[in-house]
Short mmCIF file of C-alpha atoms in Angstrom, two decimals:
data_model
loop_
_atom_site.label_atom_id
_atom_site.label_comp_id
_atom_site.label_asym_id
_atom_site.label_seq_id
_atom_site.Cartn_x
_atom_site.Cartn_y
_atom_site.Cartn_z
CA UNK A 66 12.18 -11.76 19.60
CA UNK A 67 8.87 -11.36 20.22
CA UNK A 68 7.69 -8.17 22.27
CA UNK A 69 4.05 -9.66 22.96
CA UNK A 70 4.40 -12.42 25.97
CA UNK A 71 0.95 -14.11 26.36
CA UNK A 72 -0.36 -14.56 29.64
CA UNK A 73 0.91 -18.44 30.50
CA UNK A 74 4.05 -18.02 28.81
CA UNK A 75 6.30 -16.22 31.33
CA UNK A 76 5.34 -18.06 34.53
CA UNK A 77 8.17 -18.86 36.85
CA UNK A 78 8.76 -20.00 40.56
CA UNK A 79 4.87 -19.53 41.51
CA UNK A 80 4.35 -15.70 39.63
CA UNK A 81 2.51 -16.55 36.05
CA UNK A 82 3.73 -13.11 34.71
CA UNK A 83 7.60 -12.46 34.79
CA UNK A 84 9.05 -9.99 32.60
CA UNK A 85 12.63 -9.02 33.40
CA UNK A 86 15.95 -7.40 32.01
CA UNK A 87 17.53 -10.54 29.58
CA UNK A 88 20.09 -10.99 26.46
CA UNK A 89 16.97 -9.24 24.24
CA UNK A 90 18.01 -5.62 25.06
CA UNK A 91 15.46 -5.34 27.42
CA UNK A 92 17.67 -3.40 30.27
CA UNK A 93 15.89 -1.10 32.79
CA UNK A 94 12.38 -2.73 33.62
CA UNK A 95 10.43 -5.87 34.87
CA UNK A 96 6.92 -6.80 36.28
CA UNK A 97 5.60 -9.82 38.63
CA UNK A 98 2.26 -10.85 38.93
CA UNK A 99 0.03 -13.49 40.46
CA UNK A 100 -2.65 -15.27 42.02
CA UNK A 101 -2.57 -15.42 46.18
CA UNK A 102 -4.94 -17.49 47.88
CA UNK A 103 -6.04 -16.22 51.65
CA UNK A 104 -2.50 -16.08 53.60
CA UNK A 105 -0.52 -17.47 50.47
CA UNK A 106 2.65 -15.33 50.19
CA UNK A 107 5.33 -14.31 47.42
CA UNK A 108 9.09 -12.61 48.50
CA UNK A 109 11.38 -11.18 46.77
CA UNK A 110 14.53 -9.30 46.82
CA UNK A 111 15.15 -5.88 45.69
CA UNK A 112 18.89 -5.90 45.37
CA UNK A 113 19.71 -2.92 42.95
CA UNK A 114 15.85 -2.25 41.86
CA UNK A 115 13.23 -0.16 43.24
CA UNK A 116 9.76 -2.08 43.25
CA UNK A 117 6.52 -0.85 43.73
CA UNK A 118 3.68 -3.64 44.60
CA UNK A 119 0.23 -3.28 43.12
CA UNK A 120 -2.56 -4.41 44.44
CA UNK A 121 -5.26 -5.76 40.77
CA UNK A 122 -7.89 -6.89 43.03
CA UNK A 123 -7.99 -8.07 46.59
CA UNK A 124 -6.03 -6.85 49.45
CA UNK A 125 -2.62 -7.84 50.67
CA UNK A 126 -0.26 -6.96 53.36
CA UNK A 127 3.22 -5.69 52.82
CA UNK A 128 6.47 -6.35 54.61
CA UNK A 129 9.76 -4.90 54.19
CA UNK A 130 13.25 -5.00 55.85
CA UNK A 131 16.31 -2.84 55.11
CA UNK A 132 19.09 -1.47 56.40
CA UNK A 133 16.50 1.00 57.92
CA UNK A 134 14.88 -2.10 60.03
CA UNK A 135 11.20 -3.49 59.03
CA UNK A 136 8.47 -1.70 57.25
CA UNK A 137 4.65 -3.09 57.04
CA UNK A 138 1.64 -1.53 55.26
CA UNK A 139 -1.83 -3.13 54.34
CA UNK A 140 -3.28 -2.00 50.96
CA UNK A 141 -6.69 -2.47 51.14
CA UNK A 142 -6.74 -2.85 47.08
CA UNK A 143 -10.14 -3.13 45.56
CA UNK A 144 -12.76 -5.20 43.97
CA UNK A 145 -11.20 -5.72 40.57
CA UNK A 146 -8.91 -2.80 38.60
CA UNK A 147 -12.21 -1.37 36.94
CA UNK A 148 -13.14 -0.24 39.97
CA UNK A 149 -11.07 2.67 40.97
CA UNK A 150 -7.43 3.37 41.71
CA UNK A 151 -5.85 1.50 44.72
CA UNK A 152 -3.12 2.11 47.02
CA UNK A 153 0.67 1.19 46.59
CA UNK A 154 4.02 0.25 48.36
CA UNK A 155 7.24 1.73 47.23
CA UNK A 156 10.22 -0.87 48.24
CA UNK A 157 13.64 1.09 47.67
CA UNK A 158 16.81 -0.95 46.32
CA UNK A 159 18.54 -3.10 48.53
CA UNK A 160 15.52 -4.19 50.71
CA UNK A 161 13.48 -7.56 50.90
CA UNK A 162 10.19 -7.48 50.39
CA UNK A 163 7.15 -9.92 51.28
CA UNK A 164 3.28 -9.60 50.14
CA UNK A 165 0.72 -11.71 51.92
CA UNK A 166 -3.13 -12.10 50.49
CA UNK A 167 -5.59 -10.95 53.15
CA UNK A 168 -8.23 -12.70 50.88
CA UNK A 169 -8.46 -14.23 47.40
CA UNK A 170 -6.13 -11.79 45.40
CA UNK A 171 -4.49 -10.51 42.53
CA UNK A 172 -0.65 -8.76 42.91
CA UNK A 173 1.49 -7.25 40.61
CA UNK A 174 5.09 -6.09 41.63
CA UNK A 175 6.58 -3.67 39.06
CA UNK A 176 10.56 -2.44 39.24
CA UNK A 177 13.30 -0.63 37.48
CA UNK A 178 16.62 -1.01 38.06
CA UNK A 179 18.06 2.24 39.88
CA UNK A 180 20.97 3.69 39.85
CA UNK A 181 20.25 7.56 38.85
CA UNK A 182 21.47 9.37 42.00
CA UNK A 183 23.17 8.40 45.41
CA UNK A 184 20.08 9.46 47.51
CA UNK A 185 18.62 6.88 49.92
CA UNK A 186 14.73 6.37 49.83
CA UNK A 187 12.66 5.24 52.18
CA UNK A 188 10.18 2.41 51.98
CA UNK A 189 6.50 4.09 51.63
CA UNK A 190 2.25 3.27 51.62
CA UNK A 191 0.99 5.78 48.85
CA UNK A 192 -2.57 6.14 50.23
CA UNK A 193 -5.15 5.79 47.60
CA UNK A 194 -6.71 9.48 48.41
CA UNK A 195 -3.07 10.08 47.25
CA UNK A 196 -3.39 9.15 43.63
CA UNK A 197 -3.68 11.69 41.31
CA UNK A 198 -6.75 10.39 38.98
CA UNK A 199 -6.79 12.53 35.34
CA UNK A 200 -9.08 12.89 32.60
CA UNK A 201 -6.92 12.45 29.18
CA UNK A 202 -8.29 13.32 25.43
CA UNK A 203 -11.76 13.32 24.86
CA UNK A 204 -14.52 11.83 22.95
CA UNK A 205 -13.43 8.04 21.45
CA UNK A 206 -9.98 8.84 22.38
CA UNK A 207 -11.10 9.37 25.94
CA UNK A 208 -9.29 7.41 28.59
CA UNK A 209 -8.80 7.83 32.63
CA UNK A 210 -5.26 8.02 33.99
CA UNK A 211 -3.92 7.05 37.79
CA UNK A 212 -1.05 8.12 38.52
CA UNK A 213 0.53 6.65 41.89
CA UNK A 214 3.77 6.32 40.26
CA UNK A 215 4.95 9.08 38.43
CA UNK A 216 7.34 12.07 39.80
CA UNK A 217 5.66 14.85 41.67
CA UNK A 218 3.83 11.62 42.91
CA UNK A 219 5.91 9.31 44.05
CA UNK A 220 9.81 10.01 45.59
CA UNK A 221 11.83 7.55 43.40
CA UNK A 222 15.25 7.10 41.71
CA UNK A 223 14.26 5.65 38.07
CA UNK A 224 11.09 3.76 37.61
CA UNK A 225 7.90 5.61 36.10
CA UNK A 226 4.51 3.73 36.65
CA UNK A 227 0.52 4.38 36.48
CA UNK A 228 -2.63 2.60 35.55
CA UNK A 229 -4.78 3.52 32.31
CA UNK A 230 -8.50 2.49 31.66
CA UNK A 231 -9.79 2.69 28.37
CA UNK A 232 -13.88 2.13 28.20
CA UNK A 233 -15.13 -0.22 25.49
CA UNK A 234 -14.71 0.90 22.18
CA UNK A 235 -12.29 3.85 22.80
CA UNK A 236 -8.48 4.06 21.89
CA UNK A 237 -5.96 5.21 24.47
CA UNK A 238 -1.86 5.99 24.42
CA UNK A 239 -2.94 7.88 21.35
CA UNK A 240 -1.78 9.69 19.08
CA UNK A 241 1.14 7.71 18.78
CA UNK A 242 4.08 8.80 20.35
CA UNK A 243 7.12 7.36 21.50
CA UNK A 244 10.51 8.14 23.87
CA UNK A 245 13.13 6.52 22.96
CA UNK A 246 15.85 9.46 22.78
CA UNK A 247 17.46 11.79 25.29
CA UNK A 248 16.70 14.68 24.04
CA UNK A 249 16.95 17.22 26.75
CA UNK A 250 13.58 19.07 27.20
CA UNK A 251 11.70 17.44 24.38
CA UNK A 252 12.03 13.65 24.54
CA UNK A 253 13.63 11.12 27.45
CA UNK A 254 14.55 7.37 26.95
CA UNK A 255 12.41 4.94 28.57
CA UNK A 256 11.28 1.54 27.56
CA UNK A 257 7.89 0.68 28.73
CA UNK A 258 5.84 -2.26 30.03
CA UNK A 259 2.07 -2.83 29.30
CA UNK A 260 0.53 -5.47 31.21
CA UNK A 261 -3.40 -5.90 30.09
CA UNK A 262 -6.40 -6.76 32.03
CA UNK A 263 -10.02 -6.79 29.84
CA UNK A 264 -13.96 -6.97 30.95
CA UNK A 265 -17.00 -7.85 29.42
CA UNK A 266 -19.18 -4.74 29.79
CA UNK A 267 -21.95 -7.15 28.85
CA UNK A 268 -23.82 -8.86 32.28
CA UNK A 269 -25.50 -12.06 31.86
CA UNK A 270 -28.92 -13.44 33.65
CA UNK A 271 -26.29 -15.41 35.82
CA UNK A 272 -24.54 -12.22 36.69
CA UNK A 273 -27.49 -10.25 37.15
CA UNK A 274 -29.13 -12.80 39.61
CA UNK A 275 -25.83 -13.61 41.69
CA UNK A 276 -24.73 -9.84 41.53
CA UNK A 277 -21.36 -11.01 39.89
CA UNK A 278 -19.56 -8.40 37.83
CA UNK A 279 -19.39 -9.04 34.34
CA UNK A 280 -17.01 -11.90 32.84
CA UNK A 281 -13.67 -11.36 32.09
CA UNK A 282 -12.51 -11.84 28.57
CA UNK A 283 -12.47 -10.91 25.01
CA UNK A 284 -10.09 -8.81 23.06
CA UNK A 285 -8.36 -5.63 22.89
CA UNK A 286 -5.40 -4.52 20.51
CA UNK A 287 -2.27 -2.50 20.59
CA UNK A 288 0.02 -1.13 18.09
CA UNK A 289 4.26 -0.91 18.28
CA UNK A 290 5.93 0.37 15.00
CA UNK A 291 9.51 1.83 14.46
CA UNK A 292 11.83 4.46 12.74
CA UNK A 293 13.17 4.14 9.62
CA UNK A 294 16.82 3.26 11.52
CA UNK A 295 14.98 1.30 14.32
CA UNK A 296 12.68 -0.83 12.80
CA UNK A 297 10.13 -2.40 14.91
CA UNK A 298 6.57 -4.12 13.95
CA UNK A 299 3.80 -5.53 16.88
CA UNK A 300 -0.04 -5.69 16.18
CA UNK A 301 -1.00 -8.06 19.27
CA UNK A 302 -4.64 -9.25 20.19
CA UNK A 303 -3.88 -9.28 23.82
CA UNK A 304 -6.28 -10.46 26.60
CA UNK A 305 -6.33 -10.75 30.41
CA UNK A 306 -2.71 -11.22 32.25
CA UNK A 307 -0.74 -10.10 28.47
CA UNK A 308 2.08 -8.43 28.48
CA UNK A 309 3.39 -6.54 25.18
CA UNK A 310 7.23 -4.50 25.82
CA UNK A 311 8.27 -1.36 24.15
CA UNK A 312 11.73 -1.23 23.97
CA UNK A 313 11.88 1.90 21.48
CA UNK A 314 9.36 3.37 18.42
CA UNK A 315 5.84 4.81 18.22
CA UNK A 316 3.60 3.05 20.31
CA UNK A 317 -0.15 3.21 20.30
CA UNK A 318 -2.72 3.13 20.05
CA UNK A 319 -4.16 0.65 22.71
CA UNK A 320 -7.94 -0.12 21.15
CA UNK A 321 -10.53 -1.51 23.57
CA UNK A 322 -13.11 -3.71 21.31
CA UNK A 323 -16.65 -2.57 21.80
CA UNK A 324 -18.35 -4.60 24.33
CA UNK A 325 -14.87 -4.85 26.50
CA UNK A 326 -13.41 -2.53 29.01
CA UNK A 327 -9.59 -2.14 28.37
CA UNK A 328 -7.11 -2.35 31.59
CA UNK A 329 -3.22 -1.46 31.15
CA UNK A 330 -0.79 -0.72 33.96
CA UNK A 331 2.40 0.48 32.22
CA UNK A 332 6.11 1.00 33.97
CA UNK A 333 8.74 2.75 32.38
CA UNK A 334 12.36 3.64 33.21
CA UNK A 335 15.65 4.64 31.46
CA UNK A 336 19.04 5.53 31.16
CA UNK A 337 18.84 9.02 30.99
CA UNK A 338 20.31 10.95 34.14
CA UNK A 339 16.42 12.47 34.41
CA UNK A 340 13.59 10.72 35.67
CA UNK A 341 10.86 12.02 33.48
CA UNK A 342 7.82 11.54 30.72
CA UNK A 343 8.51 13.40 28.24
CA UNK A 344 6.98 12.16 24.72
CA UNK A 345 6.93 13.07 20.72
CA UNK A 346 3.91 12.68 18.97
CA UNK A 347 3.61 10.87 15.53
CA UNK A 348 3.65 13.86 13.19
CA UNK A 349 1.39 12.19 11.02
CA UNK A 350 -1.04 12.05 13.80
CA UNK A 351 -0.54 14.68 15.91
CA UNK A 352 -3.18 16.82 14.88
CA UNK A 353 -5.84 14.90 16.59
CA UNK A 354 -5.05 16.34 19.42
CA UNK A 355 -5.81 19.49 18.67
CA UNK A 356 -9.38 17.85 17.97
CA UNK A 357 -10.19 16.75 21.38
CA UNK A 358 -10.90 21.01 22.33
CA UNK A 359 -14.34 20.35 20.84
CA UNK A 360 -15.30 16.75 22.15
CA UNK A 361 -16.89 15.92 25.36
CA UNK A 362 -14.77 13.49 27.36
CA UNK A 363 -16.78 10.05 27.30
CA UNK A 364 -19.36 10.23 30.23
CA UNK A 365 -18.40 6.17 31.07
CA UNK A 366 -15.67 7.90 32.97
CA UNK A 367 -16.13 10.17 35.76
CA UNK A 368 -13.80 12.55 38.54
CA UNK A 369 -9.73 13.95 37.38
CA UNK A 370 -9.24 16.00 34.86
CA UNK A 371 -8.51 16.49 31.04
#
C-alpha cells in the first residue's frame, strides 16, 4: 500500500484528487479536489459524512439542501493559498451539496465520516475574519497555522481540519509526534490527510513584468515512520496537488526546500468518542521544543500567535 498518492493518480468522475475510506484500513477520512472553470460545477452527497468545502484559490458559490430546506453561501476564497486564510462551508451528514466556480478556481472538499453523537448540525459559512490564524514554533521550525476547522472553531461531530504554511526552507508538523491511541487526556486516535500545494519564492523577468506571482513547482518532503508493533516507513518528494495519508505512527516533519513555499491542508478524524487534537511528541525529539523560547519566529510570516 502506498500512503503517498501523486497528484494524477487518484482522479475520478471530474475531481483529480480523491482520497476516500477503502479495503487499505483507511476508515474515517477523505478529500476532493479540483479545477472549476467560470460556472463549471461539482455535487456531491453527504450521506453519513460531514464535509467542509475549501476554497485553494478562486471563489465559488455553495449550495446545500437537507432535511432543514436549502442553504447557499459565496466564499469569496482568495488569490492562491499563500495568500491568507479563506472562508469555509460546513455541510452536515445527510445533506447534498453543490459548489459552483464564480471564476477560474481551485476547490477542495474535505469529510469524515460522523457518527460521534446524535446531535443535528446545521449547515454553516465560517467567515474568514472567523479563522483563528496562529504563530507555531519559532526560528527554522517556524510555521503559520489556520484553523477554520478545529473544535472551539467550528461546531462538528468528528472531522478535524486546518491549513499550515511552511516558508521556504523551514520544517513544520515538527517535532514528530503522532495520535494514533485513545489515551484519555494524553493522546486521541485520528488518522490524518495532507494534501500539498508548493511555490517558487523565486520571480522571474516574465513575472516581474506581467505582475504574475511566482511559478508553481519544485519540491518539498515529508516524513511517516512507525512503532516498533506498527511498523510504518514514507519519505515522499511531494509537489503541487500530492496527497501523503497517515493512518498511525510519528509523522513529521514536513520540510519546505529553500527557494519553495510549502502549502498543506490536513483533515483528521477518529474513532474515539472525543473529538479532539491531542498529540505525543517523539521522545527523541521532543526537546526542541523547549528550544523555540529563545528563537524569533521567522519574520516571512506575520499576524496569530506562537
Amino acid at each position: 500500500m502506498s500512503w503517498h498518492r501523486p497528484f494524477g493518480t487518484t482522479i475520478r468522475d471530474g475531481w483529480d484528487v480523491v482520497v476516500e475510506p477503502d479495503a487499505s484500513g483507511w476508515e474515517h477520512t477523505g478529500l476532493y479536489a479540483a479545477e472549476l472553470g467560470p460556472g463549471e460545477t461539482r455535487a456531491l452527497e453527504a450521506r453519513g459524512r460531514e464535509l467542509v468545502v475549501i476554497p485553494l484559490n478562486g471563489s465559488v458559490s455553495v449550495s446545500s439542501e437537507d432535511s432543514a430546506g436549502r442553504h447557499e453561501a459565496t466564499l469569496s476564497g482568495r488569490e492562491s493559498v499563500f495568500a491568507g486564510p479563506t472562508d469555509v462551508a460546513y455541510v452536515p451528514p445527510g445533506s447534498s451539496v453543490t459548489v459552483t466556480a464564480a471564476g477560474p478556481a481551485r476547490v477542495a472538499v474535505a469529510f469524515a465520516v460522523a457518527g460521534k453523537s446524535a446531535a443535528s448540525r446545521s449547515f454553516r459559512h465560517v467567515a474568514v475574519g472567523d479563522v483563528p490564524v496562529e504563530l507555531r514554533g519559532a526560528g527554522a521550525a517556524s510555521r503559520e497555522v489556520r484553523n477554520f476547522g478545529i473544535p472551539g472553531v467550528l461546531d462538528a461531530d468528528s472531522i478535524i481540519a486546518c491549513e499550515v504554511i511552511t516558508p521556504a526552507g523551514n520544517w513544520s508538523s515538527y517535532p514528530p509526534h503522532k495520535h494514533d491511541e485513545e489515551r484519555p487526556g494524553e493522546e486521541t486516535q485520528l488518522e490524518e490527510i495532507y494534501y500539498f500545494e508548493v511555490r517558487s519564492t523565486h520571480r522571474s523577468e516574465r513575472d516581474r513584468t506581467s505582475g504574475d506571482p511566482p511559478a508553481d513547482g519544485g519540491p518539498g518532503f515529508v516524513r511517516v515512520y512507525g512503532t516498533r508493533e506498527r511498523p510504518i516507513d514514507v519519505l515522499a518528494e511531494v509537489r503541487t496537488g500530492d496527497v501523503v495519508l497517515v493512518p498511525h505512527g510519528w509523522h513529521g516533519p514536513a520540510m519546505a526546500a529553500p527557494g519553495y513555499d510549502l502549502y498543506y491542508l490536513n483533515v483528521m478524524a477518529g474513532p474515539g468518542p472525543e473529538r479532539a487534537w491531542r498529540i505525543c511528541d517523539d521522545p527523541d525529539h521532543a526537546w526542541v521544543r523547549d528550544t523555540w523560547a529563545d528563537q524569533a519566529i521567522d519574520p516571512r510570516l506575520i499576524g496569530g500567535q506562537r
